[in-house]
Tab-separated table of C-alpha atoms in Angstrom:
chain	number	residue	atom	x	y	z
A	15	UNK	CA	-11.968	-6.107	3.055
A	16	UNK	CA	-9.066	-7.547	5.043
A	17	UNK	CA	-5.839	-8.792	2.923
A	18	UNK	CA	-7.337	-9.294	-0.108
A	19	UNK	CA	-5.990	-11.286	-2.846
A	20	UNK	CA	-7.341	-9.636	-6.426
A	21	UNK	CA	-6.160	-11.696	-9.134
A	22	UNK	CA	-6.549	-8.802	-11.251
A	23	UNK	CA	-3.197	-7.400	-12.292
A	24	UNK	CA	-0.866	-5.407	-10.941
A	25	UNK	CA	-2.748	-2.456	-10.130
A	26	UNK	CA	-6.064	-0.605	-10.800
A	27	UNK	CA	-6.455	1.479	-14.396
A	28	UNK	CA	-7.181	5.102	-12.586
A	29	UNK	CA	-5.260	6.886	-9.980
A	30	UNK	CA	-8.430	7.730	-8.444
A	31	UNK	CA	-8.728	3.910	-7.005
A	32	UNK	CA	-4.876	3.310	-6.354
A	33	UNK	CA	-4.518	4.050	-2.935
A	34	UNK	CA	-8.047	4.828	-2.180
A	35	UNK	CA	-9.347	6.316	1.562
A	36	UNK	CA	-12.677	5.883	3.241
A	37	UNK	CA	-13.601	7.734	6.213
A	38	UNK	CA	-9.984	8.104	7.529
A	39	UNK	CA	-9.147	4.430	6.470
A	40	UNK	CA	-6.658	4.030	3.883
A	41	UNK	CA	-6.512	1.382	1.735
A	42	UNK	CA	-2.992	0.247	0.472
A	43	UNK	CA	-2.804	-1.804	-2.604
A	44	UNK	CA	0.319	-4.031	-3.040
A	45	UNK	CA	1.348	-5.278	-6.698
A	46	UNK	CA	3.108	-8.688	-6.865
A	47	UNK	CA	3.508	-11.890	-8.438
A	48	UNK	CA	4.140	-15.424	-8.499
A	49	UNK	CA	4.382	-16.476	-4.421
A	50	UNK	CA	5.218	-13.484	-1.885
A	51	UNK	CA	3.709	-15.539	1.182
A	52	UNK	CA	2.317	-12.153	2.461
A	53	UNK	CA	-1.598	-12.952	2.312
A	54	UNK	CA	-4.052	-14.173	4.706
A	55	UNK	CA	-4.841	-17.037	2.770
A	56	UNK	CA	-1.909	-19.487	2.241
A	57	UNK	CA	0.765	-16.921	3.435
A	58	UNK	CA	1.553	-16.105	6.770
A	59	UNK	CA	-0.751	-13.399	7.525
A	60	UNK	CA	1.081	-10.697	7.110
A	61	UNK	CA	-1.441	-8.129	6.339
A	62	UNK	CA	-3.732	-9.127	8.653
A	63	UNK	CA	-0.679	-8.288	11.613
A	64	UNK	CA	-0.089	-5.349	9.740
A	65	UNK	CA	-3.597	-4.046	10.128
A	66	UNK	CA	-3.970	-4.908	13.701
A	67	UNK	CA	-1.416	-2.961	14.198
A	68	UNK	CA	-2.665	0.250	12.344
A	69	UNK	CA	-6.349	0.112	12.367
A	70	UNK	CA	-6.444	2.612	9.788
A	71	UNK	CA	-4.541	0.148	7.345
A	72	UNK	CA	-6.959	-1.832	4.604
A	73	UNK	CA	-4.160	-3.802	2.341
A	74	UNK	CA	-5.382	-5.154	-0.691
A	75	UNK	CA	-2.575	-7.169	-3.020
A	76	UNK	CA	-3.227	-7.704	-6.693
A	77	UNK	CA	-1.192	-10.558	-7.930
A	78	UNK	CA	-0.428	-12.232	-10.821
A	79	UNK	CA	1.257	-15.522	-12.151
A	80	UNK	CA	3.548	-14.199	-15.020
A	81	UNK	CA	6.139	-11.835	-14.084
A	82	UNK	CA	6.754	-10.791	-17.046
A	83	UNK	CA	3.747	-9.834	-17.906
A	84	UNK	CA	3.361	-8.044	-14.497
A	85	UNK	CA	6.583	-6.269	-15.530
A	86	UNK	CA	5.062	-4.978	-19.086
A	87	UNK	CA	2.124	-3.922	-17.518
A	88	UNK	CA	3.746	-2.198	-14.583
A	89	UNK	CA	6.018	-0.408	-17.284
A	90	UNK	CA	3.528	1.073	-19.108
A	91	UNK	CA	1.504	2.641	-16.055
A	92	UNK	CA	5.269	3.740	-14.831
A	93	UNK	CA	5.417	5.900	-17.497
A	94	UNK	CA	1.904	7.076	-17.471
A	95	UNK	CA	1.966	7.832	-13.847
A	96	UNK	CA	-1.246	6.552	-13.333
A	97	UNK	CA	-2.771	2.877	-12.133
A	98	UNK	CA	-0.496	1.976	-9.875
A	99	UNK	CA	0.006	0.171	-6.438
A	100	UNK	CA	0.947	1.916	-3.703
A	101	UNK	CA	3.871	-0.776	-3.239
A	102	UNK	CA	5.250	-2.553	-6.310
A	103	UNK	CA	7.080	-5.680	-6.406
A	104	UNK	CA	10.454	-5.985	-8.831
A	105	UNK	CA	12.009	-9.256	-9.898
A	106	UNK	CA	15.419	-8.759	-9.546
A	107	UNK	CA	16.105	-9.442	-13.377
A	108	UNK	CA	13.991	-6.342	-13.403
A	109	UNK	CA	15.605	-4.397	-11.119
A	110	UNK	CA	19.121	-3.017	-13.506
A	111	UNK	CA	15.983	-1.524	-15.628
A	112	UNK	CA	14.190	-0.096	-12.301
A	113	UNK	CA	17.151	1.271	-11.003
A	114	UNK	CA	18.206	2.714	-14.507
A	115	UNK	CA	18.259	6.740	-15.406
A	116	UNK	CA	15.132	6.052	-17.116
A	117	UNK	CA	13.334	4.633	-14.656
A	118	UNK	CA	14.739	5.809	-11.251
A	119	UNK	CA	12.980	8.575	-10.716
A	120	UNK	CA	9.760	7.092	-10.377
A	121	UNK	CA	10.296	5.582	-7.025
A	122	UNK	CA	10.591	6.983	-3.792
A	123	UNK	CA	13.814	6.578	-1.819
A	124	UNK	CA	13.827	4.020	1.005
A	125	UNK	CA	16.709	4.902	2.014
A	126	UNK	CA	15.423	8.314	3.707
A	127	UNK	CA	11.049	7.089	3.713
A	128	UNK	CA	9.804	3.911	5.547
A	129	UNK	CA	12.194	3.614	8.416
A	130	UNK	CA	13.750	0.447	6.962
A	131	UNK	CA	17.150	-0.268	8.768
A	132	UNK	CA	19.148	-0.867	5.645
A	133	UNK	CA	22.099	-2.448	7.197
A	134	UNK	CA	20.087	-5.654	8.314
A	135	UNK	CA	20.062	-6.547	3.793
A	136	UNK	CA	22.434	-8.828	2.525
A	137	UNK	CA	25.158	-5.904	0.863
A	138	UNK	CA	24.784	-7.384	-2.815
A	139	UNK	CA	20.918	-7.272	-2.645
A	140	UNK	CA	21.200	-3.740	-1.096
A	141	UNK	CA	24.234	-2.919	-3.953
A	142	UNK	CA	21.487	-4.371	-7.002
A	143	UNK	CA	18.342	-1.795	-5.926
A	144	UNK	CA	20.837	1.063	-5.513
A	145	UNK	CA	20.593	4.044	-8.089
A	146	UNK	CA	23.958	5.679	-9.514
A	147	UNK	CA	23.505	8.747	-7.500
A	148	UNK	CA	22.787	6.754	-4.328
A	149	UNK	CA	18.978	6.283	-3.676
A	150	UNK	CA	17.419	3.398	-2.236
A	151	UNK	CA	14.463	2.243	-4.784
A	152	UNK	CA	13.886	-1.072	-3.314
A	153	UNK	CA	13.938	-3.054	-0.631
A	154	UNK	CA	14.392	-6.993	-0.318
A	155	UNK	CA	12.085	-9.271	0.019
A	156	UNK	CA	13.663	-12.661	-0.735
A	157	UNK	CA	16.875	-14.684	-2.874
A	158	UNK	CA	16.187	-17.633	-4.592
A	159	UNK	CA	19.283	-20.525	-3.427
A	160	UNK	CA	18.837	-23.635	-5.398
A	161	UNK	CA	17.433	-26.878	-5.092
A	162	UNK	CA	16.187	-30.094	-6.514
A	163	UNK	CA	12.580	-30.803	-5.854
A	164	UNK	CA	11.802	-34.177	-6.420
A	165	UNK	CA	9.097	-36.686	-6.085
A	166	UNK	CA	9.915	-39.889	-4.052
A	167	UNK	CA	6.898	-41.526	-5.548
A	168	UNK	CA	7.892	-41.546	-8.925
A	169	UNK	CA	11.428	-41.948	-8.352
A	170	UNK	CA	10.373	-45.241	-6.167
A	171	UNK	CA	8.658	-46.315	-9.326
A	172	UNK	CA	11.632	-45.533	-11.340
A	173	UNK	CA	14.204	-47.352	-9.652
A	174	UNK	CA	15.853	-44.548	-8.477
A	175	UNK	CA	17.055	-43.809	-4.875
A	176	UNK	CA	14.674	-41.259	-2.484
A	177	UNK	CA	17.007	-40.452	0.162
A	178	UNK	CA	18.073	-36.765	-0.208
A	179	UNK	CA	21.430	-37.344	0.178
A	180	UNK	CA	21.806	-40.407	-2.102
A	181	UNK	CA	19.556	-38.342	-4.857
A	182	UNK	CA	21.600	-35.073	-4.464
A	183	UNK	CA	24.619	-37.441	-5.164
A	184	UNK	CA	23.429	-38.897	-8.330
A	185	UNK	CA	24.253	-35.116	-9.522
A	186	UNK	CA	26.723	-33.660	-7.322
A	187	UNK	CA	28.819	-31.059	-8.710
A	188	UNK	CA	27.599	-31.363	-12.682
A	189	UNK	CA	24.963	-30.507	-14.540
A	190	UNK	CA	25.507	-33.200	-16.582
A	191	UNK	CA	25.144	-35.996	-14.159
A	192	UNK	CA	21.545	-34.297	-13.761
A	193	UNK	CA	20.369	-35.148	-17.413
A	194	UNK	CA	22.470	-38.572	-16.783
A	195	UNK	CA	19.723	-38.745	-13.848
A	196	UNK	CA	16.696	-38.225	-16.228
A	197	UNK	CA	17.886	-40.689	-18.422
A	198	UNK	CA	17.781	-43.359	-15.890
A	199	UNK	CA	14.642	-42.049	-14.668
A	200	UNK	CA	13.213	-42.676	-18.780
A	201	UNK	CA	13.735	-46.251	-18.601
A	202	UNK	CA	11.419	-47.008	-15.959
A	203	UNK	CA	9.424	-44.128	-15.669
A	204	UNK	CA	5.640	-44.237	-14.832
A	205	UNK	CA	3.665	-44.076	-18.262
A	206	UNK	CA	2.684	-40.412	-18.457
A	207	UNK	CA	5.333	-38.880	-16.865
A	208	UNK	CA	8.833	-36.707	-17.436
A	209	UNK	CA	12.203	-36.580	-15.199
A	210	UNK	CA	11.664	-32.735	-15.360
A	211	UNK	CA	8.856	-30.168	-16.053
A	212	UNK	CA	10.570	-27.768	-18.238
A	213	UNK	CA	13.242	-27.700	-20.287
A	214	UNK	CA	12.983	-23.411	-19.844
A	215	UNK	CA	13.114	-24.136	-16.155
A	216	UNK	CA	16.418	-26.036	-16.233
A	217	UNK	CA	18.257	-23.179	-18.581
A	218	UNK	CA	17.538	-20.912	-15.462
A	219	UNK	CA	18.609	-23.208	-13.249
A	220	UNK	CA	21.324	-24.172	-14.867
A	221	UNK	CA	22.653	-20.368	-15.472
A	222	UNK	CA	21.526	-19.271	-12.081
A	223	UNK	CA	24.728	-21.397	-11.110
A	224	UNK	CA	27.185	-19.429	-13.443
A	225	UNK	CA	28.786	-16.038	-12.256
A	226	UNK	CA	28.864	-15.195	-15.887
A	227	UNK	CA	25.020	-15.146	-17.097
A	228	UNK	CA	23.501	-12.067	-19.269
A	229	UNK	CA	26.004	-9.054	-18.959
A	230	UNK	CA	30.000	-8.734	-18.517
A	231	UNK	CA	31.593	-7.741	-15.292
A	232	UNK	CA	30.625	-4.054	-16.076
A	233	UNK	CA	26.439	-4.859	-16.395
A	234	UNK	CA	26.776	-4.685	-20.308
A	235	UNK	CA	24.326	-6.695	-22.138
A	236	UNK	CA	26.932	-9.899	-23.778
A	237	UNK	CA	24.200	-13.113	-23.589
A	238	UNK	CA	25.516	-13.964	-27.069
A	239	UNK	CA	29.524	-14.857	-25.686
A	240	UNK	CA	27.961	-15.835	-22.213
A	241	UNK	CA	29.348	-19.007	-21.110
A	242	UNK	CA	26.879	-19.406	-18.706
A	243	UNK	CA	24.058	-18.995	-21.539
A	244	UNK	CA	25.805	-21.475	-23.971
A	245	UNK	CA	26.301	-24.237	-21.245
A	246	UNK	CA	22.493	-23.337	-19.933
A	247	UNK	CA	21.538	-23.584	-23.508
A	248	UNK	CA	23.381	-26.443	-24.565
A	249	UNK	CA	21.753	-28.478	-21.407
A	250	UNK	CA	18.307	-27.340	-22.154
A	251	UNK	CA	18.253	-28.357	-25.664
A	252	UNK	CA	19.601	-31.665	-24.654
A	253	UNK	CA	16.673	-32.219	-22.207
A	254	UNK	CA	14.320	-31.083	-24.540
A	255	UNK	CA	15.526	-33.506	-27.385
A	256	UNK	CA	15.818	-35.901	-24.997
A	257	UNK	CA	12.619	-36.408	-23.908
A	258	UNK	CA	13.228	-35.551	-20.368
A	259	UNK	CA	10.668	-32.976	-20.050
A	260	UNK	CA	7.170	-32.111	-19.793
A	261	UNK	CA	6.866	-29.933	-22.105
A	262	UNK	CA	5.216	-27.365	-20.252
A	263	UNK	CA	5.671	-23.845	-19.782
A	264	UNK	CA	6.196	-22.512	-16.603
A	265	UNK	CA	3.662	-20.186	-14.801
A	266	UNK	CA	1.332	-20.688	-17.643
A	267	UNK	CA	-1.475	-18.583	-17.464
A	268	UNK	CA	-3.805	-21.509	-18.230
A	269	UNK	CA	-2.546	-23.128	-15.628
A	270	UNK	CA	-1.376	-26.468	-17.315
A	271	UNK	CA	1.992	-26.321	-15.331
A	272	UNK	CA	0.146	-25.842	-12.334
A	273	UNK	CA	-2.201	-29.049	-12.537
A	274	UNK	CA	0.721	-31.187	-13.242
A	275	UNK	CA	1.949	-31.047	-9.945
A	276	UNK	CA	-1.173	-32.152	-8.802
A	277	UNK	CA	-1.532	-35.213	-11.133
A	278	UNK	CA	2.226	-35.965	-10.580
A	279	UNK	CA	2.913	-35.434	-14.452
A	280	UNK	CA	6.806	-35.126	-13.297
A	281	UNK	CA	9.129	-36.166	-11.288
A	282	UNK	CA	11.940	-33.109	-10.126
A	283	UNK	CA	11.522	-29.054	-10.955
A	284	UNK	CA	14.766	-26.700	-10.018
A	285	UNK	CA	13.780	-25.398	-6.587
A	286	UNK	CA	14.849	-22.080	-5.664
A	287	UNK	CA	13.300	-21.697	-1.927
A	288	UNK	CA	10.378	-19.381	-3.325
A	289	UNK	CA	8.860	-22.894	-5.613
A	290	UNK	CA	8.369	-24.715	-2.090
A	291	UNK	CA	5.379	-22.624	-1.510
A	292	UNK	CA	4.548	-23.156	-5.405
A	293	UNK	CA	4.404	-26.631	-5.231
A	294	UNK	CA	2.830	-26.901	-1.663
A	295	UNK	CA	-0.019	-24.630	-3.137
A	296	UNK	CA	-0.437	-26.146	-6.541
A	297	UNK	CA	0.079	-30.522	-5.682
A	298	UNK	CA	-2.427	-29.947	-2.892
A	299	UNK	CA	-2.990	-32.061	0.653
A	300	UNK	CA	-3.166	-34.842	-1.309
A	301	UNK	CA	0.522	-34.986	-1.871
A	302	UNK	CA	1.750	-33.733	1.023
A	303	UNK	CA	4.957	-36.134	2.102
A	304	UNK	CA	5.387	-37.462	-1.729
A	305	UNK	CA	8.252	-34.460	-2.533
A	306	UNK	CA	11.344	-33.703	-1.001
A	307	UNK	CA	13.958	-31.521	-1.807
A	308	UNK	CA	17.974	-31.913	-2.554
A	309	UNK	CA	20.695	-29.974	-3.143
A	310	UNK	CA	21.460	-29.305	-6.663
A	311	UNK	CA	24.464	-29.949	-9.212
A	312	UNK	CA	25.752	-26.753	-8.433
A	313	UNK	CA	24.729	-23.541	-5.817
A	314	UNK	CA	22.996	-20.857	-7.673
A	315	UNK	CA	20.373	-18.006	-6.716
A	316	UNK	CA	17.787	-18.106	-9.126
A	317	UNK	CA	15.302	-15.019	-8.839
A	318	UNK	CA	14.657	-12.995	-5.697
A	319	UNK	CA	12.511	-9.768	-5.445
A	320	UNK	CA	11.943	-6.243	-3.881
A	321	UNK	CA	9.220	-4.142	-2.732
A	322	UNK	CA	9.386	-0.642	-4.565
A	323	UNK	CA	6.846	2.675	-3.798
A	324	UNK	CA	6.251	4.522	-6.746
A	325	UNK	CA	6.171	7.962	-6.590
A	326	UNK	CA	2.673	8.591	-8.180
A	327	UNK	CA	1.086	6.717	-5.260
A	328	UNK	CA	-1.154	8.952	-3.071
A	329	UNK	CA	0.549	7.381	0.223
A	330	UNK	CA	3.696	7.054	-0.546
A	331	UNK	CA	4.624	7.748	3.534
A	332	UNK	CA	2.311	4.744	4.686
A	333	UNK	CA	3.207	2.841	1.532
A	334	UNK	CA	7.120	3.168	2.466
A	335	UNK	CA	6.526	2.275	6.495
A	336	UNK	CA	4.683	-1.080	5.159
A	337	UNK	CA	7.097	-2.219	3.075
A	338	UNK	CA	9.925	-1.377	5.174
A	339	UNK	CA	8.130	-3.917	7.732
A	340	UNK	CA	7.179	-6.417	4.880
A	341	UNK	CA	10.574	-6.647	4.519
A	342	UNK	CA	12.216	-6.559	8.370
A	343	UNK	CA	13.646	-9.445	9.669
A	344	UNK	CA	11.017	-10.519	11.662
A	345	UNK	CA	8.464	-10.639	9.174
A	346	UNK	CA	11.195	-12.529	6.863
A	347	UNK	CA	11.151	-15.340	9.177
A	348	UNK	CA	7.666	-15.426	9.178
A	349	UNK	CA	7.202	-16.013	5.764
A	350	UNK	CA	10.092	-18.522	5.809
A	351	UNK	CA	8.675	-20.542	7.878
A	352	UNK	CA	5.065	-20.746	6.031
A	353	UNK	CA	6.241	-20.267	2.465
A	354	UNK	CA	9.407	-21.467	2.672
A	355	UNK	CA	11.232	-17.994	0.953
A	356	UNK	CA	14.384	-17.427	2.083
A	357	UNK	CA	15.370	-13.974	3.840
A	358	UNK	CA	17.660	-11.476	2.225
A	359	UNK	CA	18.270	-9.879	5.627
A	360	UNK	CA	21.726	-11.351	7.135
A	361	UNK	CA	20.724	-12.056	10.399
A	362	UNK	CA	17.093	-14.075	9.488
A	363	UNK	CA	20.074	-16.395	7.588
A	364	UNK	CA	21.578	-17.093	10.582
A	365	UNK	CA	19.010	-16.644	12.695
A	366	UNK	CA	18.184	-20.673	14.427
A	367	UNK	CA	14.442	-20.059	13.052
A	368	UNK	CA	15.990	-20.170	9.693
A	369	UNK	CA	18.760	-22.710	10.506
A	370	UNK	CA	16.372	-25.823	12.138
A	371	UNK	CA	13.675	-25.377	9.992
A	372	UNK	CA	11.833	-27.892	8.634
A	373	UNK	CA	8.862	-28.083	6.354
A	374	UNK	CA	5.987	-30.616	7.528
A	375	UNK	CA	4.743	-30.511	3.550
A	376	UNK	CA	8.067	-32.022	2.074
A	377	UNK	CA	8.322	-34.698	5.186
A	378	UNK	CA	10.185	-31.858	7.649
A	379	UNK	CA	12.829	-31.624	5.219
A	380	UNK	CA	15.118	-29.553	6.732
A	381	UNK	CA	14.912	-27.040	4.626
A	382	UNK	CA	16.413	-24.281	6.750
A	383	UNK	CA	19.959	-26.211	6.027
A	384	UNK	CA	19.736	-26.800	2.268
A	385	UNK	CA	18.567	-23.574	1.175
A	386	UNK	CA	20.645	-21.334	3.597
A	387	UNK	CA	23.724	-23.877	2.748
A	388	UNK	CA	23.198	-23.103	-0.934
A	389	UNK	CA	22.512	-19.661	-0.309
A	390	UNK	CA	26.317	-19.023	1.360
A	391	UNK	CA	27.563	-20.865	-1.763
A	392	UNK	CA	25.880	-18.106	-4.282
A	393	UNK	CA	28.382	-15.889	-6.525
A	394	UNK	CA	26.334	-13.196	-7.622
A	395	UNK	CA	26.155	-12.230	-11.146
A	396	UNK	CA	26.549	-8.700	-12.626
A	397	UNK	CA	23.090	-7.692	-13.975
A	398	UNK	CA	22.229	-5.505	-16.847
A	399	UNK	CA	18.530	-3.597	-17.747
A	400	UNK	CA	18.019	-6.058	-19.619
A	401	UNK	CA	18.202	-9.429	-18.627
A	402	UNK	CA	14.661	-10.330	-17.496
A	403	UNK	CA	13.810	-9.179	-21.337
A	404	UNK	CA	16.269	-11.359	-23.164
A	405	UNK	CA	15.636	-14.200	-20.365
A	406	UNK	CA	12.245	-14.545	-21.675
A	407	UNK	CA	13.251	-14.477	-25.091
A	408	UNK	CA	15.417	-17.296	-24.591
A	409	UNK	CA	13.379	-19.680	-23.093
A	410	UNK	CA	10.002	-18.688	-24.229
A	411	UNK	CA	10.803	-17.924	-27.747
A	412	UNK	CA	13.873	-19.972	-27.844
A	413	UNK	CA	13.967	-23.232	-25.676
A	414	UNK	CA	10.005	-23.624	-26.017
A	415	UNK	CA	9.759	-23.284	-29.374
A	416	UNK	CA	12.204	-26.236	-29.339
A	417	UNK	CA	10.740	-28.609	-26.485
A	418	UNK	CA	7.143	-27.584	-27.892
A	419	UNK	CA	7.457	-27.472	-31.730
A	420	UNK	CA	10.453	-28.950	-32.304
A	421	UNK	CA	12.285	-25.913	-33.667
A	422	UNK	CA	15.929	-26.744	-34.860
A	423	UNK	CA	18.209	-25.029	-31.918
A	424	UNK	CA	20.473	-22.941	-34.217
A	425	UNK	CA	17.078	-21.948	-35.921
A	426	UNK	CA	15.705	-20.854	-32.080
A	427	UNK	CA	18.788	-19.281	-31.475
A	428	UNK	CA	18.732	-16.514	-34.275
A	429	UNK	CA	15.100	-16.393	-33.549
A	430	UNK	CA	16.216	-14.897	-30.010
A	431	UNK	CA	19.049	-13.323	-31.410
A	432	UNK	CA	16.431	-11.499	-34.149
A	433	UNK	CA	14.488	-10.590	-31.017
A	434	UNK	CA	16.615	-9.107	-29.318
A	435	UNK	CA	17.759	-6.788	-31.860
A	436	UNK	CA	14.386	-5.413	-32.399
A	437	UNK	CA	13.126	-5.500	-29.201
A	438	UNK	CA	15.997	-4.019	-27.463
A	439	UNK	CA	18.586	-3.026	-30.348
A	440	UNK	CA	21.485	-5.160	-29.261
């Protein structure tokens, strides 16, 4: 089976099938989420190179929609030391926790296994997979710069401009001027469709653009004096009441979120460079040259990931050399210029297959510009172990419960606030 896609979960329930080997083939399972660009399918082939290149090679990735719930599940066979992938993938709001004394130990160094030339990684993304005592536990995949998607269609039918540079200056520099935008968009907006699809989406958007987000400047949990979660919170809310949104959920696992951008339910969704290959995937041929992308109220990096080997894997060697070439520059541009993820190696930035890119799917945007533009303009944010938990919390069980049910916001606040202190005892 060459580059198979298993959506299955992140790995199988017994070591004996993690990592299995058949007649001196070796078969290395890769654990991810969401939109890697990696497969043989919609991505750019990645594992199919790879296996040219070492016949002995079999790759089979497991992947999943919800990181989060890729994240429980890949905690819990962490600390059983059984079912994993031979190569893990780790959100970066995940990766304070991975990194942590209580989880450290369970990876393999990268630093000294896999080859990987470490100095080719942007320093911060190098800094954020980087144990206390030194070791390597990850290596980087992508970052996440910012960006409107829109949909010229619908904002044609709402009287609002569709030249990127006009749209990105109905918002420029404010977050504000962005919900100003929806409400324009409200009065004359096709029956059956929102300004945005998720109030949840625009809180991350929204604090992906604040140096201050989860923790202080030392990585301690503070999301309660945050001023980047307040303003993030405040705007959300005022979406949600508003009636700007959808009211969807993001990466549902029914896959409501993912139909709407076929049947054009809304009309912009915060783009971090990874959602290009989202939305190219999910709104289909048949609306290829209807979106096109913008820069946003304010640069911000919003997500990013890393390739980690556990140390339970039976080929931890051959796991380590594959995702040290994942994750080299070359293969970075590669998946740039299918998927549209933008490199955390330095020189892929720079590189003119990153600068003159375009992307046929959003009318050769030139995405290469806008998304390495907002990536120089990104202020990276001290992380603590536990801001991919309390994220969730917040929008999930927080700004859902208020676009969805209606929930009174101070109500959905000490909901999350209740949450937390169970859940995490802070």
């Amino acid at each position: 089976m060459t580059g198979t896609v298993l959506l299955t979960g992140c790995g199988s329930d017994g070591d004996d099938e993690a990592g299995g080997k058949d007649g001196g083939t070796i078969t290395l399972r890769i654990g991810t989420y969401g939109s890697f660009g990696y497969d043989d399918k919609t991505g750019a082939k990645l594992y199919a190179e790879y296996e040219r290149l070492h016949p002995n090679i079999k790759i089979e990735e497991s992947n999943v929609s919800d990181g989060q719930k890729y994240w429980d599940a890949l905690k819990l066979r962490l600390s059983r030391n059984s079912g994993l992938a031979d190569i893990q993938a780790v959100e970066v709001g995940y990766i304070a926790e991975a990194t942590g004394e209580n989880m450290a130990g369970k990876w393999v160094d990268l630093s000294k296994e896999g080859g990987a030339d470490t100095s080719t990684y942007l320093d911060w993304k190098v800094k954020q997979a980087t144990t206390a005592d030194g070791k390597l536990i990850a290596l980087g995949t992508d970052i996440g710069p910012m960006a409107i998607c829109y949909n010229k269609d619908l904002f044609a039918k709402a009287k609002l401009p569709t030249d990127r540079e006009a749209v990105a200056k109905l918002w420029e520099g404010d977050w504000s001027k962005f919900i100003a935008a929806g409400e324009t968009y409200k009065k004359n907006a096709p029956a059956g469709t929102a300004f945005h699809d998720s109030a949840s989406g625009l809180f991350n958007a929204v604090l992906s653009s604040d140096p201050v987000q989860y923790a202080d400047s030392g990585g301690k949990l503070d999301w309660e004096n945050s001023p980047g979660v307040k303003k993030a919170w405040e705007l959300g809310v005022k979406a949600a009441q508003s009636g700007l949104t959808a009211k969807l959920r993001q990466f549902d696992e029914k896959g409501t979120w993912n139909a709407a951008f076929k049947n054009s339910k809304f009309a912009t969704v915060a783009c971090p460079s990874w959602m290009t290959g989202i939305i190219k995937d999910q709104a289909g041929p048949a609306n290829q040259g209807k979106w096109d992308i913008a820069a946003p109220p304010v640069a911000g990096n919003w997500g990013g990931s890393f390739l980690a080997v556990p140390k339970a894997g039976k080929h931890t060697k051959e796991a380590a050399a594959l995702a040290a070439w994942l994750t080299a520059p070359e293969q970075h541009a590669k998946v740039f210029a299918v998927n549209g993820n933008i490199p955390s190696t330095k020189d892929t930035l720079l590189s003119p297959a990153v600068q003159n890119a375009t992307m046929p799917y959003f009318g050769d945007t030139p995405v290469g510009k806008i998304f390495s533009s907002a990536a120089a303009g990104i202020r990276p944010a001290a992380i603590s172990r536990w801001d991919g938990q309390v994220k969730t919390f917040l929008t999930d069980n927080g700004i859902l419960d208020i676009e969805q049910r209606g929930t009174d916001p101070g109500t959905a606040w000490e909901n999350v606030r209740k949450l937390v202190e169970d859940k995490i005892g802070q």
